[in-house]
mmCIF file of C-alpha atoms and ligand atoms in Angstrom:
data_model
loop_
_atom_site.group_PDB
_atom_site.id
_atom_site.type_symbol
_atom_site.label_atom_id
_atom_site.label_comp_id
_atom_site.label_asym_id
_atom_site.label_seq_id
_atom_site.Cartn_x
_atom_site.Cartn_y
_atom_site.Cartn_z
ATOM 1 C CA MET A 1 0.654 -56.965 -43.532
ATOM 2 C CA SER A 2 1.217 -53.373 -42.572
ATOM 3 C CA ASN A 3 0.535 -50.251 -45.509
ATOM 4 C CA LEU A 4 0.799 -47.305 -43.905
ATOM 5 C CA GLU A 5 0.550 -44.425 -47.215
ATOM 6 C CA GLN A 6 0.199 -40.504 -47.329
ATOM 7 C CA THR A 7 -2.741 -38.580 -49.616
ATOM 8 C CA LEU A 8 -3.192 -35.667 -50.328
ATOM 9 C CA SER A 9 -6.780 -34.391 -49.092
ATOM 10 C CA ILE A 10 -8.810 -30.811 -50.014
ATOM 11 C CA ILE A 11 -11.242 -28.569 -47.619
ATOM 12 C CA LYS A 12 -12.311 -26.898 -50.684
ATOM 13 C CA PRO A 13 -13.638 -24.006 -51.221
ATOM 14 C CA ASP A 14 -17.804 -24.320 -50.535
ATOM 15 C CA ALA A 15 -16.788 -25.941 -47.464
ATOM 16 C CA VAL A 16 -13.944 -23.000 -46.548
ATOM 17 C CA GLU A 17 -16.568 -20.963 -46.734
ATOM 18 C CA ARG A 18 -19.941 -22.253 -44.068
ATOM 19 C CA ASN A 19 -16.640 -22.564 -40.991
ATOM 20 C CA LEU A 20 -16.671 -26.670 -41.741
ATOM 21 C CA ILE A 21 -12.581 -26.543 -41.374
ATOM 22 C CA GLU A 22 -12.629 -28.178 -37.911
ATOM 23 C CA GLU A 23 -15.020 -30.237 -38.389
ATOM 24 C CA ILE A 24 -13.831 -32.093 -41.432
ATOM 25 C CA LYS A 25 -10.658 -32.685 -40.167
ATOM 26 C CA ASN A 26 -12.303 -34.020 -36.762
ATOM 27 C CA GLU A 27 -14.150 -36.281 -39.731
ATOM 28 C CA PHE A 28 -9.736 -37.826 -40.569
ATOM 29 C CA LYS A 29 -8.966 -37.646 -37.223
ATOM 30 C CA LYS A 30 -12.014 -39.676 -35.491
ATOM 31 C CA ASN A 31 -10.466 -42.657 -38.272
ATOM 32 C CA ASN A 32 -7.299 -43.334 -37.430
ATOM 33 C CA PHE A 33 -5.489 -40.242 -40.123
ATOM 34 C CA VAL A 34 -2.044 -38.075 -38.492
ATOM 35 C CA ILE A 35 -3.230 -34.686 -40.033
ATOM 36 C CA LEU A 36 1.230 -34.484 -41.192
ATOM 37 C CA LYS A 37 0.898 -31.501 -42.538
ATOM 38 C CA GLU A 38 -1.489 -28.217 -43.540
ATOM 39 C CA LYS A 39 -1.991 -25.578 -44.983
ATOM 40 C CA LYS A 40 -4.333 -22.995 -45.619
ATOM 41 C CA ILE A 41 -3.785 -20.726 -49.597
ATOM 42 C CA LYS A 42 -6.002 -19.784 -52.039
ATOM 43 C CA ILE A 43 -4.430 -20.638 -55.471
ATOM 44 C CA GLU A 44 -4.550 -19.215 -58.528
ATOM 45 C CA LYS A 45 -6.663 -20.588 -61.986
ATOM 46 C CA HIS A 46 -3.482 -21.679 -63.525
ATOM 47 C CA GLU A 47 -2.788 -23.876 -60.794
ATOM 48 C CA ALA A 48 -6.142 -25.681 -60.062
ATOM 49 C CA GLU A 49 -5.983 -26.160 -64.149
ATOM 50 C CA LYS A 50 -2.401 -28.091 -63.601
ATOM 51 C CA PHE A 51 -3.788 -29.403 -60.988
ATOM 52 C CA TYR A 52 -6.245 -31.130 -63.196
ATOM 53 C CA GLN A 53 -4.635 -31.966 -66.414
ATOM 54 C CA VAL A 54 -6.070 -34.961 -66.301
ATOM 55 C CA HIS A 55 -9.646 -33.774 -66.312
ATOM 56 C CA GLN A 56 -8.973 -31.049 -68.780
ATOM 57 C CA SER A 57 -10.785 -33.199 -71.492
ATOM 58 C CA LYS A 58 -14.044 -32.523 -69.344
ATOM 59 C CA PRO A 59 -17.121 -30.766 -70.417
ATOM 60 C CA PHE A 60 -16.857 -29.322 -66.472
ATOM 61 C CA TYR A 61 -13.208 -28.596 -66.190
ATOM 62 C CA ASN A 62 -12.971 -25.184 -66.676
ATOM 63 C CA ASP A 63 -15.783 -24.500 -64.151
ATOM 64 C CA LEU A 64 -13.605 -26.905 -61.858
ATOM 65 C CA CYS A 65 -10.597 -24.698 -62.374
ATOM 66 C CA SER A 66 -12.285 -21.460 -61.182
ATOM 67 C CA TYR A 67 -14.019 -23.681 -58.451
ATOM 68 C CA LEU A 68 -11.106 -24.284 -57.087
ATOM 69 C CA SER A 69 -9.765 -21.668 -57.564
ATOM 70 C CA SER A 70 -12.142 -19.013 -55.965
ATOM 71 C CA GLY A 71 -11.550 -19.026 -52.131
ATOM 72 C CA PRO A 72 -9.334 -20.078 -49.923
ATOM 73 C CA ILE A 73 -8.504 -24.404 -48.318
ATOM 74 C CA VAL A 74 -6.700 -26.449 -46.562
ATOM 75 C CA VAL A 75 -4.399 -28.745 -48.320
ATOM 76 C CA MET A 76 -3.590 -31.760 -45.763
ATOM 77 C CA ILE A 77 -0.794 -34.686 -46.386
ATOM 78 C CA LEU A 78 -2.847 -37.704 -44.487
ATOM 79 C CA GLU A 79 -1.289 -41.196 -43.506
ATOM 80 C CA ARG A 80 -2.492 -44.424 -42.164
ATOM 81 C CA GLU A 81 -2.438 -47.854 -43.443
ATOM 82 C CA ASN A 82 -4.661 -48.022 -46.990
ATOM 83 C CA ALA A 83 -5.043 -43.960 -46.451
ATOM 84 C CA ILE A 84 -5.256 -43.776 -50.452
ATOM 85 C CA SER A 85 -8.373 -45.889 -50.382
ATOM 86 C CA GLU A 86 -9.587 -45.781 -46.990
ATOM 87 C CA ASN A 87 -10.417 -41.406 -47.491
ATOM 88 C CA ARG A 88 -11.796 -42.646 -50.687
ATOM 89 C CA LYS A 89 -14.252 -44.459 -48.890
ATOM 90 C CA LEU A 90 -15.027 -41.572 -45.766
ATOM 91 C CA MET A 91 -14.887 -39.179 -49.050
ATOM 92 C CA GLY A 92 -18.151 -41.165 -49.719
ATOM 93 C CA ALA A 93 -19.212 -40.861 -54.196
ATOM 94 C CA THR A 94 -18.297 -37.513 -56.067
ATOM 95 C CA ASP A 95 -21.872 -37.661 -56.033
ATOM 96 C CA PRO A 96 -23.179 -36.464 -52.830
ATOM 97 C CA SER A 97 -26.344 -36.979 -53.520
ATOM 98 C CA LYS A 98 -25.771 -40.438 -54.691
ATOM 99 C CA ALA A 99 -22.650 -41.183 -51.165
ATOM 100 C CA GLU A 100 -23.004 -43.369 -48.393
ATOM 101 C CA GLU A 101 -24.700 -42.075 -45.615
ATOM 102 C CA GLY A 102 -21.689 -41.376 -42.806
ATOM 103 C CA THR A 103 -19.984 -39.573 -45.304
ATOM 104 C CA ILE A 104 -18.729 -36.576 -45.473
ATOM 105 C CA ARG A 105 -20.075 -35.598 -48.904
ATOM 106 C CA LYS A 106 -22.830 -36.989 -47.531
ATOM 107 C CA LYS A 107 -22.417 -34.902 -44.506
ATOM 108 C CA TYR A 108 -21.166 -31.741 -46.220
ATOM 109 C CA GLY A 109 -21.965 -31.171 -49.702
ATOM 110 C CA VAL A 110 -23.947 -29.715 -51.332
ATOM 111 C CA SER A 111 -23.634 -30.280 -55.176
ATOM 112 C CA ILE A 112 -21.130 -32.701 -57.645
ATOM 113 C CA ASP A 113 -19.428 -29.915 -58.054
ATOM 114 C CA LYS A 114 -19.170 -27.999 -54.073
ATOM 115 C CA ASN A 115 -18.409 -31.242 -52.957
ATOM 116 C CA SER A 116 -16.333 -29.944 -49.757
ATOM 117 C CA VAL A 117 -13.556 -33.250 -50.305
ATOM 118 C CA HIS A 118 -11.268 -33.869 -52.482
ATOM 119 C CA GLY A 119 -8.490 -37.038 -52.400
ATOM 120 C CA SER A 120 -6.131 -39.157 -54.193
ATOM 121 C CA ASP A 121 -7.228 -42.129 -56.154
ATOM 122 C CA SER A 122 -4.177 -44.048 -56.914
ATOM 123 C CA GLN A 123 -0.592 -44.326 -55.111
ATOM 124 C CA GLU A 124 0.578 -42.499 -58.093
ATOM 125 C CA ASN A 125 -1.481 -39.956 -57.895
ATOM 126 C CA ALA A 126 -1.351 -39.743 -53.657
ATOM 127 C CA LYS A 127 2.473 -38.549 -54.260
ATOM 128 C CA ILE A 128 2.181 -35.688 -57.358
ATOM 129 C CA GLU A 129 -0.412 -34.130 -55.857
ATOM 130 C CA ILE A 130 1.665 -34.276 -52.425
ATOM 131 C CA ASP A 131 5.026 -33.120 -54.084
ATOM 132 C CA PHE A 132 1.906 -30.500 -56.228
ATOM 133 C CA PHE A 133 1.389 -28.158 -53.353
ATOM 134 C CA PHE A 134 4.012 -29.673 -50.391
ATOM 135 C CA LYS A 135 7.350 -29.913 -51.847
ATOM 136 C CA ASP A 136 9.811 -26.569 -50.677
HETATM 137 P P1 LIG B 1 -13.541 -37.498 -57.756
HETATM 138 O O1 LIG B 1 -13.092 -36.153 -56.750
HETATM 139 O O2 LIG B 1 -14.622 -38.225 -56.367
HETATM 140 O O3 LIG B 1 -12.101 -38.191 -57.412
HETATM 141 P P2 LIG B 1 -13.611 -36.896 -60.369
HETATM 142 O O4 LIG B 1 -13.878 -37.465 -61.368
HETATM 143 O O5 LIG B 1 -11.829 -36.557 -59.857
HETATM 144 O O6 LIG B 1 -14.210 -37.039 -59.057
HETATM 145 O O7 LIG B 1 -13.620 -35.417 -60.776
HETATM 146 C C1 LIG B 1 -13.395 -34.249 -59.970
HETATM 147 C C2 LIG B 1 -14.489 -33.210 -59.084
HETATM 148 O O8 LIG B 1 -14.502 -32.480 -60.305
HETATM 149 C C3 LIG B 1 -15.167 -33.408 -58.747
HETATM 150 O O9 LIG B 1 -14.657 -33.698 -57.014
HETATM 151 C C4 LIG B 1 -16.399 -32.511 -58.956
HETATM 152 O O10 LIG B 1 -15.965 -31.646 -58.289
HETATM 153 C C5 LIG B 1 -15.955 -32.524 -59.849
HETATM 154 N N1 LIG B 1 -16.709 -32.951 -61.415
HETATM 155 C C6 LIG B 1 -17.376 -34.337 -61.031
HETATM 156 N N2 LIG B 1 -17.655 -34.671 -62.245
HETATM 157 C C7 LIG B 1 -18.376 -33.328 -62.548
HETATM 158 C C8 LIG B 1 -19.979 -33.429 -63.414
HETATM 159 O O11 LIG B 1 -20.388 -34.475 -64.291
HETATM 160 N N3 LIG B 1 -19.855 -32.702 -63.453
HETATM 161 C C9 LIG B 1 -19.207 -30.876 -62.629
HETATM 162 N N4 LIG B 1 -18.117 -30.892 -61.646
HETATM 163 C C10 LIG B 1 -17.455 -31.910 -61.793
HETATM 164 MG MG1 LIG B 2 -10.675 -37.100 -58.395
#
């Protein structure tokens, strides 16, 4: 059975700053993701706070929102079979030092906060996150 899905991906400020946009996009393309839409933007802190609302009770929430709004990011809609789980697999563990070999976070991440990429974690959140950045 085919299960074509879309997920939201973000190339975070640490990766944009190190000129890794094309390399990371190539990781997605090599792994059969189609980039349906993409834009390079810089968001305000209040927008990051809305995006990361689910984490508002966490001790790292304030730093996380400051960080995501600290520099340009690339937001993308990625499509493939089982895009949500396949993207999570390709990204690797949240902490790059615990991520598997070959994953994007293992290759490019520098720390748990500067871990280079974001990816939606469920169908429900994928829809919310895609609308957040791409609703006209
Ligand atoms: P995920 O990005 O792998 O889905 P989440 O638990 O959803 O991980 O956390 C969102 C983001 O918050 C992570 O990507 C990471 O940048 C940051 N983060 C998560 N846990 C910590 C922590 O313990 N300290 C600092 N930052 C964290
Ligand atoms: Mg998450």
